[in-house]
mmCIF file of C-alpha atoms in Angstrom:
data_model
loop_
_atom_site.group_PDB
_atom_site.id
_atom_site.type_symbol
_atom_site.label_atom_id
_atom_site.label_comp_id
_atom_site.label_asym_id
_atom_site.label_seq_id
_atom_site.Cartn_x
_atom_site.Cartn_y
_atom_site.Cartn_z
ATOM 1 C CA UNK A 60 -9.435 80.944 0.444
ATOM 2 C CA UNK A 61 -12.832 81.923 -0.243
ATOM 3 C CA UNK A 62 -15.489 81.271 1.840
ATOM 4 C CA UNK A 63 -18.046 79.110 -0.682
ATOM 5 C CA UNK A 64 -22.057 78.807 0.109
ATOM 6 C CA UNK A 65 -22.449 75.717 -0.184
ATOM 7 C CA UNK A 66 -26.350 73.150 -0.191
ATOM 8 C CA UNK A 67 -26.364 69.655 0.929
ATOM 9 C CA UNK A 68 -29.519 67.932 -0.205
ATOM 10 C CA UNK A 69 -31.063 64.753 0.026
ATOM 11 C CA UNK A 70 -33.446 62.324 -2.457
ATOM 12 C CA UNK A 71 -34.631 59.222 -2.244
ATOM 13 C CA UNK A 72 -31.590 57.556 0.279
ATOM 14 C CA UNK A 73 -30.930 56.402 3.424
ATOM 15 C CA UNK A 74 -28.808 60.027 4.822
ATOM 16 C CA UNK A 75 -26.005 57.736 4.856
ATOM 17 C CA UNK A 76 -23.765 60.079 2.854
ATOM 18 C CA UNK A 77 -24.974 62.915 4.912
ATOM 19 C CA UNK A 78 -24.016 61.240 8.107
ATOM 20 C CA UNK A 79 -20.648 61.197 6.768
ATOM 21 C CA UNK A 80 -19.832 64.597 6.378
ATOM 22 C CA UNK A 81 -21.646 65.243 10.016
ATOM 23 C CA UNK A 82 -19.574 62.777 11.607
ATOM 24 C CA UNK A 83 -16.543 63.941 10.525
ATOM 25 C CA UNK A 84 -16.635 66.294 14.296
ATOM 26 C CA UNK A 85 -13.038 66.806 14.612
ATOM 27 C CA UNK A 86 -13.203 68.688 10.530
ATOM 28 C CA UNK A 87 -16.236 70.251 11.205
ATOM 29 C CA UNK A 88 -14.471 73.969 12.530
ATOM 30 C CA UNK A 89 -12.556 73.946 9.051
ATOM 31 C CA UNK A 90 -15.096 72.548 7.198
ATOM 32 C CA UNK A 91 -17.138 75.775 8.125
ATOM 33 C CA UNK A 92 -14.508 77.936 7.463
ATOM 34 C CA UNK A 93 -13.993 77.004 3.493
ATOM 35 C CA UNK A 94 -18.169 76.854 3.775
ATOM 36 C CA UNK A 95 -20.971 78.744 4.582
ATOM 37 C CA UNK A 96 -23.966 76.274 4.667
ATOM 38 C CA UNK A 97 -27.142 77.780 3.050
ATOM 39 C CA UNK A 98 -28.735 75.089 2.451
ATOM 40 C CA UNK A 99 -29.007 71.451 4.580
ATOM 41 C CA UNK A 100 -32.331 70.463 5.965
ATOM 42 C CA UNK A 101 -30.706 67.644 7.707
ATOM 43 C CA UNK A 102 -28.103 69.786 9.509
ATOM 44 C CA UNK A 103 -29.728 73.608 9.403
ATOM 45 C CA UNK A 104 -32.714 75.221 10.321
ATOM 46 C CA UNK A 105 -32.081 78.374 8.795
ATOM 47 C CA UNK A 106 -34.399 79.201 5.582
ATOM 48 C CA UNK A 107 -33.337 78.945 2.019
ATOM 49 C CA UNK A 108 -32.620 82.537 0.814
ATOM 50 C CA UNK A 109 -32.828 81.120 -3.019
ATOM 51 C CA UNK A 110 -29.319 82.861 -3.780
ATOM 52 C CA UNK A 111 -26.584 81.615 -5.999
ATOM 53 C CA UNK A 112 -24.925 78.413 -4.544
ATOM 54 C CA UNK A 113 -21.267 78.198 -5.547
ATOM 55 C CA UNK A 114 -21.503 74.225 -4.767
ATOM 56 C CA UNK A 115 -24.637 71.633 -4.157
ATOM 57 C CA UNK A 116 -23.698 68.247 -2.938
ATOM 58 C CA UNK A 117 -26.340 66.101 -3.713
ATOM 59 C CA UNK A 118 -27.153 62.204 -2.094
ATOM 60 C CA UNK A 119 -29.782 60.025 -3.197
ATOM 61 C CA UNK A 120 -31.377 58.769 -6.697
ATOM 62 C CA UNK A 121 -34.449 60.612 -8.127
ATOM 63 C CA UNK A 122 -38.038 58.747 -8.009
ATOM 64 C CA UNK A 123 -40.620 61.200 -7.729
ATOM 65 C CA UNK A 124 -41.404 64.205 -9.633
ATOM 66 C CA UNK A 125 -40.729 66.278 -6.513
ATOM 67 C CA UNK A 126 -37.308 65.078 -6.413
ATOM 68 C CA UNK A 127 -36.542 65.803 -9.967
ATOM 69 C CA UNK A 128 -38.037 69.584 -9.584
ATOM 70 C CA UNK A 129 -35.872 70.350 -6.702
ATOM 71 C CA UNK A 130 -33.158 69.009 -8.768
ATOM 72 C CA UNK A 131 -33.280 71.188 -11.266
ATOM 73 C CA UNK A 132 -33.656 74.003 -9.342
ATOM 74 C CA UNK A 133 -30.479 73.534 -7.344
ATOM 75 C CA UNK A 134 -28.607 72.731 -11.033
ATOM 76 C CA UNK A 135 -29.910 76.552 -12.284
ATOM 77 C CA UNK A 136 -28.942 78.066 -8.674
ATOM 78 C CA UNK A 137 -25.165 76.258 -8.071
ATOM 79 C CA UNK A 138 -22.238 76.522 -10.024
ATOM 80 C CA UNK A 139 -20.863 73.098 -8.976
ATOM 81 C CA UNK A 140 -22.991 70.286 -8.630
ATOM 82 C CA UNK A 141 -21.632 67.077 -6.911
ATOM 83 C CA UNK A 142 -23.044 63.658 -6.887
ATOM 84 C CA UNK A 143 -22.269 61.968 -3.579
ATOM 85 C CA UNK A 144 -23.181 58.182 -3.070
ATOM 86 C CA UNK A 145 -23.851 55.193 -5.120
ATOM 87 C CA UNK A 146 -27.583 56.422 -5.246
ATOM 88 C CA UNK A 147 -27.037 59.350 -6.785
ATOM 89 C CA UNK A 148 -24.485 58.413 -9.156
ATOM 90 C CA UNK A 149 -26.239 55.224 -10.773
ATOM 91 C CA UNK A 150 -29.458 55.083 -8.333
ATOM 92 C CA UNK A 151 -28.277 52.556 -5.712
ATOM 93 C CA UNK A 152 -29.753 49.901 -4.366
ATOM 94 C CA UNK A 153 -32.676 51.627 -4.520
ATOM 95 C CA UNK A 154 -32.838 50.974 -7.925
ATOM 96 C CA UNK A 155 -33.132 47.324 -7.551
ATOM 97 C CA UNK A 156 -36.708 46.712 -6.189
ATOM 98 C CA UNK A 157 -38.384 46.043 -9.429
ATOM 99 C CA UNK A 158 -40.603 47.876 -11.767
ATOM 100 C CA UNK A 159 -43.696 47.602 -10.531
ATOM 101 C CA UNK A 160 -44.197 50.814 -8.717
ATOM 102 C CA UNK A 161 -47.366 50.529 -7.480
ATOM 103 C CA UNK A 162 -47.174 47.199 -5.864
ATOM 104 C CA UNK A 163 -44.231 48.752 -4.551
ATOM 105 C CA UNK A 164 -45.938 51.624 -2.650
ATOM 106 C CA UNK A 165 -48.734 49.720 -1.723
ATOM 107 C CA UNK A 166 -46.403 47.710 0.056
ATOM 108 C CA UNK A 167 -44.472 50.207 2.514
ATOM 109 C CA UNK A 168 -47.840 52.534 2.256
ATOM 110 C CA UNK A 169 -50.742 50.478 2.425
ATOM 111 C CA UNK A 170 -53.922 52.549 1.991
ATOM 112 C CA UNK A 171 -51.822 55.787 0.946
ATOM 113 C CA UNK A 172 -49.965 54.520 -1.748
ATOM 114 C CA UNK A 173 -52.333 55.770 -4.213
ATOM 115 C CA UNK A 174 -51.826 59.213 -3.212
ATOM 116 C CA UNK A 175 -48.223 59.038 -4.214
ATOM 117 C CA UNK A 176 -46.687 59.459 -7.196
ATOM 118 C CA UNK A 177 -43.055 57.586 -8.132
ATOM 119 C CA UNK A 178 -41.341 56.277 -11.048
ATOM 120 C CA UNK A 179 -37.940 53.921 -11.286
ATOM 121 C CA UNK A 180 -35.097 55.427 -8.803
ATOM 122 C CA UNK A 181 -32.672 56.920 -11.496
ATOM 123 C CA UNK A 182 -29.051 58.575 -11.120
ATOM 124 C CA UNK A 183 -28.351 62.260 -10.994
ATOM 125 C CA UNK A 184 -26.705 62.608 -14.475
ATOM 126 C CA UNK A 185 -29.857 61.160 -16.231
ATOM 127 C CA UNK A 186 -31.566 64.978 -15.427
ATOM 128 C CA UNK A 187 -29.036 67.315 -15.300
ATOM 129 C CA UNK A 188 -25.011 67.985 -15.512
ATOM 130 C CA UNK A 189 -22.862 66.486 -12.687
ATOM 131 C CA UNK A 190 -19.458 67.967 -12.253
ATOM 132 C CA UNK A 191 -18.101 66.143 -9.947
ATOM 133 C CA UNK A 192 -18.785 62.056 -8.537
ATOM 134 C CA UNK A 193 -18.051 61.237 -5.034
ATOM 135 C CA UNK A 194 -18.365 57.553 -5.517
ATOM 136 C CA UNK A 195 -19.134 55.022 -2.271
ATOM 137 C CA UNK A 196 -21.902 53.593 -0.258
ATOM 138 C CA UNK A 197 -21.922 55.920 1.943
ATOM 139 C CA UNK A 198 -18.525 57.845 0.138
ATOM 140 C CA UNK A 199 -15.282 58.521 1.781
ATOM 141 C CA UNK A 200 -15.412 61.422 4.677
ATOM 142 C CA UNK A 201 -11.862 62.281 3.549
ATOM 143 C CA UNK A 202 -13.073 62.635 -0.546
ATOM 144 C CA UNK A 203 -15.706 64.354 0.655
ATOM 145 C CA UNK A 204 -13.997 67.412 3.240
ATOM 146 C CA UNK A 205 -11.002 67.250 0.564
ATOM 147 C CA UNK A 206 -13.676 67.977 -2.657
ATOM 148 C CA UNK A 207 -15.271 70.828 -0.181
ATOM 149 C CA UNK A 208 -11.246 72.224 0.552
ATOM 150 C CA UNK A 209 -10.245 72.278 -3.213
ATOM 151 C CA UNK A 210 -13.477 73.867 -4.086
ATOM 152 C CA UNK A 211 -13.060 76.446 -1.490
ATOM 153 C CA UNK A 212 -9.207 77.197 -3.028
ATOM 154 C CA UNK A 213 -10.525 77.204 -7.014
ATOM 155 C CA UNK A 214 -9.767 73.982 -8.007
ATOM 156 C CA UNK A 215 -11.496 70.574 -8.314
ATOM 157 C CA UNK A 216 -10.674 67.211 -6.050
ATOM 158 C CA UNK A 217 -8.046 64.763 -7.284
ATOM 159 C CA UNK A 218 -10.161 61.333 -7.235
ATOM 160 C CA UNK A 219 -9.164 58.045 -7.846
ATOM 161 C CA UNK A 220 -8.961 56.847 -11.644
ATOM 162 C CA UNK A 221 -7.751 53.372 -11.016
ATOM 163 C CA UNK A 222 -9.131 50.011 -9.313
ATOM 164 C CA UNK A 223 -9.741 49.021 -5.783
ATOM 165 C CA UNK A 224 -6.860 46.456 -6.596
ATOM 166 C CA UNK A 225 -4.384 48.263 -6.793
ATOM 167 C CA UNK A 226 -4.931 49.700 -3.106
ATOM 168 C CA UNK A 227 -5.164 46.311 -2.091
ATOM 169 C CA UNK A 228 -2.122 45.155 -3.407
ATOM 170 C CA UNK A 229 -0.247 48.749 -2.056
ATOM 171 C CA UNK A 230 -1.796 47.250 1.568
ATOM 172 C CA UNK A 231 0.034 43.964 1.032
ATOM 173 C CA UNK A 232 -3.258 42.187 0.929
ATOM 174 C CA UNK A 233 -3.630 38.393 -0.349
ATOM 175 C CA UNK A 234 -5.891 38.827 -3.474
ATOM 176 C CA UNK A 235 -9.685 37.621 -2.220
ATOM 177 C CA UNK A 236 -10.393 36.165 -5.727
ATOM 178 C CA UNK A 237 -7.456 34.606 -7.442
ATOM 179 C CA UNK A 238 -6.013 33.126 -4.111
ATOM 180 C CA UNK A 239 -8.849 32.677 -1.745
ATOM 181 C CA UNK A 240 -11.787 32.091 -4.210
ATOM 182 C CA UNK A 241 -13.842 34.687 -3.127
ATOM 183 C CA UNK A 242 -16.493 36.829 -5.021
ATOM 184 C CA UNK A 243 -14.707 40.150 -4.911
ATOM 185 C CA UNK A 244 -15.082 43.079 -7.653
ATOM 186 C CA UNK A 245 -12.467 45.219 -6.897
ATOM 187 C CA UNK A 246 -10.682 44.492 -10.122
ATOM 188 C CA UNK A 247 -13.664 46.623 -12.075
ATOM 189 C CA UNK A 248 -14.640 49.144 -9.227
ATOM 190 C CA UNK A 249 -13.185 52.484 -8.607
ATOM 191 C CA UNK A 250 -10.453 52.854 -5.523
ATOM 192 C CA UNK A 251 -10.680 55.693 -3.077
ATOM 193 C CA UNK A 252 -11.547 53.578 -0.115
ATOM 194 C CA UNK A 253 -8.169 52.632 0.188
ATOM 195 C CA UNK A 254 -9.415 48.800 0.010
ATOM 196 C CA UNK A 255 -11.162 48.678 3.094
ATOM 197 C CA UNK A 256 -13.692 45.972 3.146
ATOM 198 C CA UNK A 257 -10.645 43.635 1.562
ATOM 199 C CA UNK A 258 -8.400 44.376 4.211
ATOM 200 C CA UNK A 259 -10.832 42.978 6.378
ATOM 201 C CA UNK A 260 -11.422 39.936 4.658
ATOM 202 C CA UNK A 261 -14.805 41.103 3.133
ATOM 203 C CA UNK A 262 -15.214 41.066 -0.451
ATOM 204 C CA UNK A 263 -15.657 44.105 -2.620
ATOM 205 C CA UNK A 264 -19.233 44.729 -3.479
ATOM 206 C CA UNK A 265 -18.073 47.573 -6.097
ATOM 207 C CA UNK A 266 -19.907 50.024 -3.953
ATOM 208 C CA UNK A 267 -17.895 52.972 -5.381
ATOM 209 C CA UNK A 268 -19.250 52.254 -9.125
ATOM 210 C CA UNK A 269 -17.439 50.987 -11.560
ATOM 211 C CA UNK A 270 -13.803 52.103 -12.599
ATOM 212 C CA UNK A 271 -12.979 53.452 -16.172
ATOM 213 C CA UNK A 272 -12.342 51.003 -19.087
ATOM 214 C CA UNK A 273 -13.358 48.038 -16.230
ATOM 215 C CA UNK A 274 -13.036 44.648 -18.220
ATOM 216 C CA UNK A 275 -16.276 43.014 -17.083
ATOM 217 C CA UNK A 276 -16.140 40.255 -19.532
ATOM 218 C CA UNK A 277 -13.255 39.055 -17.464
ATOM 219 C CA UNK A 278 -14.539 39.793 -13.543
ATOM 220 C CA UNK A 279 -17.586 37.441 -15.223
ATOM 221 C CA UNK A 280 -15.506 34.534 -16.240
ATOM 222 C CA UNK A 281 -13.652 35.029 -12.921
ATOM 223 C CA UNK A 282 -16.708 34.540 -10.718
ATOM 224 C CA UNK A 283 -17.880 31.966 -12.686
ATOM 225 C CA UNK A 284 -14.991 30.012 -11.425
ATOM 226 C CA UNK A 285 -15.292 30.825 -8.063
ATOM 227 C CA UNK A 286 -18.338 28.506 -8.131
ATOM 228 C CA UNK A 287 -20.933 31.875 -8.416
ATOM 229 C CA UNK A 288 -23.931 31.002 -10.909
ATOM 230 C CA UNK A 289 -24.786 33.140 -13.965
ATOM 231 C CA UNK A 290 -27.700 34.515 -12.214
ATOM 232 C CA UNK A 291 -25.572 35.729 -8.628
ATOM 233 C CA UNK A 292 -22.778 37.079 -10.889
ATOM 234 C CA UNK A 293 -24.907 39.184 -13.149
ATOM 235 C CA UNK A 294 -26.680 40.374 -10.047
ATOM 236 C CA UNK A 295 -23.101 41.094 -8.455
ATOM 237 C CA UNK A 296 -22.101 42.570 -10.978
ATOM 238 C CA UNK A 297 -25.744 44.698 -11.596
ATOM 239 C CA UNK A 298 -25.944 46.210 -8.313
ATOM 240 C CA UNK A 299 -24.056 49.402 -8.537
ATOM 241 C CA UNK A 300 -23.307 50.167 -11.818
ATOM 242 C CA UNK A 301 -26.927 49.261 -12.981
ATOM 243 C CA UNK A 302 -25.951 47.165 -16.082
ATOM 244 C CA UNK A 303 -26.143 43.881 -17.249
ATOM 245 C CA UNK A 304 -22.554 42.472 -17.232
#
């Protein structure tokens, strides 16, 4: 197994995804052995040497022109670049404060806000190539030290194609929307969690994106009979994909 160099960088986010992979303490020893971290502000001191990155995990959604230079710097330096966290893969919740920037700023800022410069929160792929999406809000440490492991051996992660149901139903769970009447979306968003918020009796929010070939027409008219207005489903259903339903 070759030993990759590997950047972890942050945009506009919480360092919730980050947290992941630093929490992950009893990994960390083999997680340094398939990597040698080059660059990780959040973790690392040690300077940038500008080489060749054989893999760039990347969390957050772009919203300042800052951002999106650094961006594509690390996408002409890295031969892998990975997309970790609802942010970066259709701009999060971050994306959902409205349009108007500049009351925006002037709001968290006050005085200052005219000295920065911002536009819409926007996903990764909008800018540049993503190889690889490590869905979730923050994502799964397991997807996340298994991506770095396959990586490190020459080959790419095995991630979920199919819907948070279907790990809820391999957990033996009672189905929060056709038998309980709740507002949960894990018929239309990706699995990888292994169904974790349902198995605890908390609705999916479809924090890991939306799953391939998702019928939204039918989640709709499902949470429409739940007792959900139009206006909380299409928000629902909006908040990490991004789309009108």
């Amino acid at each position: 197994m070759s030993r990759l160099r590997l950047g972890y960088q942050r945009f506009t986010s919480c360092c919730g995804c980050q947290l992941t992979l630093l929490n992950c303490e009893a990994d960390l020893a083999a997680f340094d052995a398939a990597a040698e971290v080059v660059v990780f502000p959040m973790a690392s001191s040690r300077p940038d040497d500008g080489g060749r990155l054989d893999v760039v995990l990347v969390e957050g959604s772009v919203s300042r022109p800052e951002e999106l230079s650094a961006l594509l710097q690390l996408r002409r330096r890295s031969e892998v670049l990975a997309a970790v966290g609802a942010c970066a893969l259709t701009g999060g919740v971050n994306s959902l404060a409205g349009t108007d920037r500049a009351a925006l700023c002037e709001g968290v800022y006050g005085e200052t806000a005219a000295e920065k410069t911002t536009f819409p929160p926007q996903s990764l792929s909008r800018f540049v190539r993503v190889d690889i999406e490590l869905a979730g809000c923050p994502p799964e440490r397991g997807e996340l030290l298994r991506t770095v492991g396959a990586l490190a051996r020459g080959g790419l992660p095995a991630l979920a194609e199919y819907p948070v149901c279907m790990e809820c139903r391999c957990r033996e769970n009672l189905c929060l929307l056709l038998e309980k009447g709740q507002p949960c979306l894990g018929a239309v968003t990706r699995a990888g969690c292994a169904a974790l918020c349902p198995s605890f009796g908390v609705p999916c929010e479809g924090c890991r994106g939306e799953v391939a070939e998702a019928n939204r027409a039918e989640q709709y008219r499902l949470l429409l009979e739940v007792g959900l207005p139009e206006g909380e489903v299409a928000a629902r259903m909006k908040r990490f994909t991004g789309e009108e339903p």
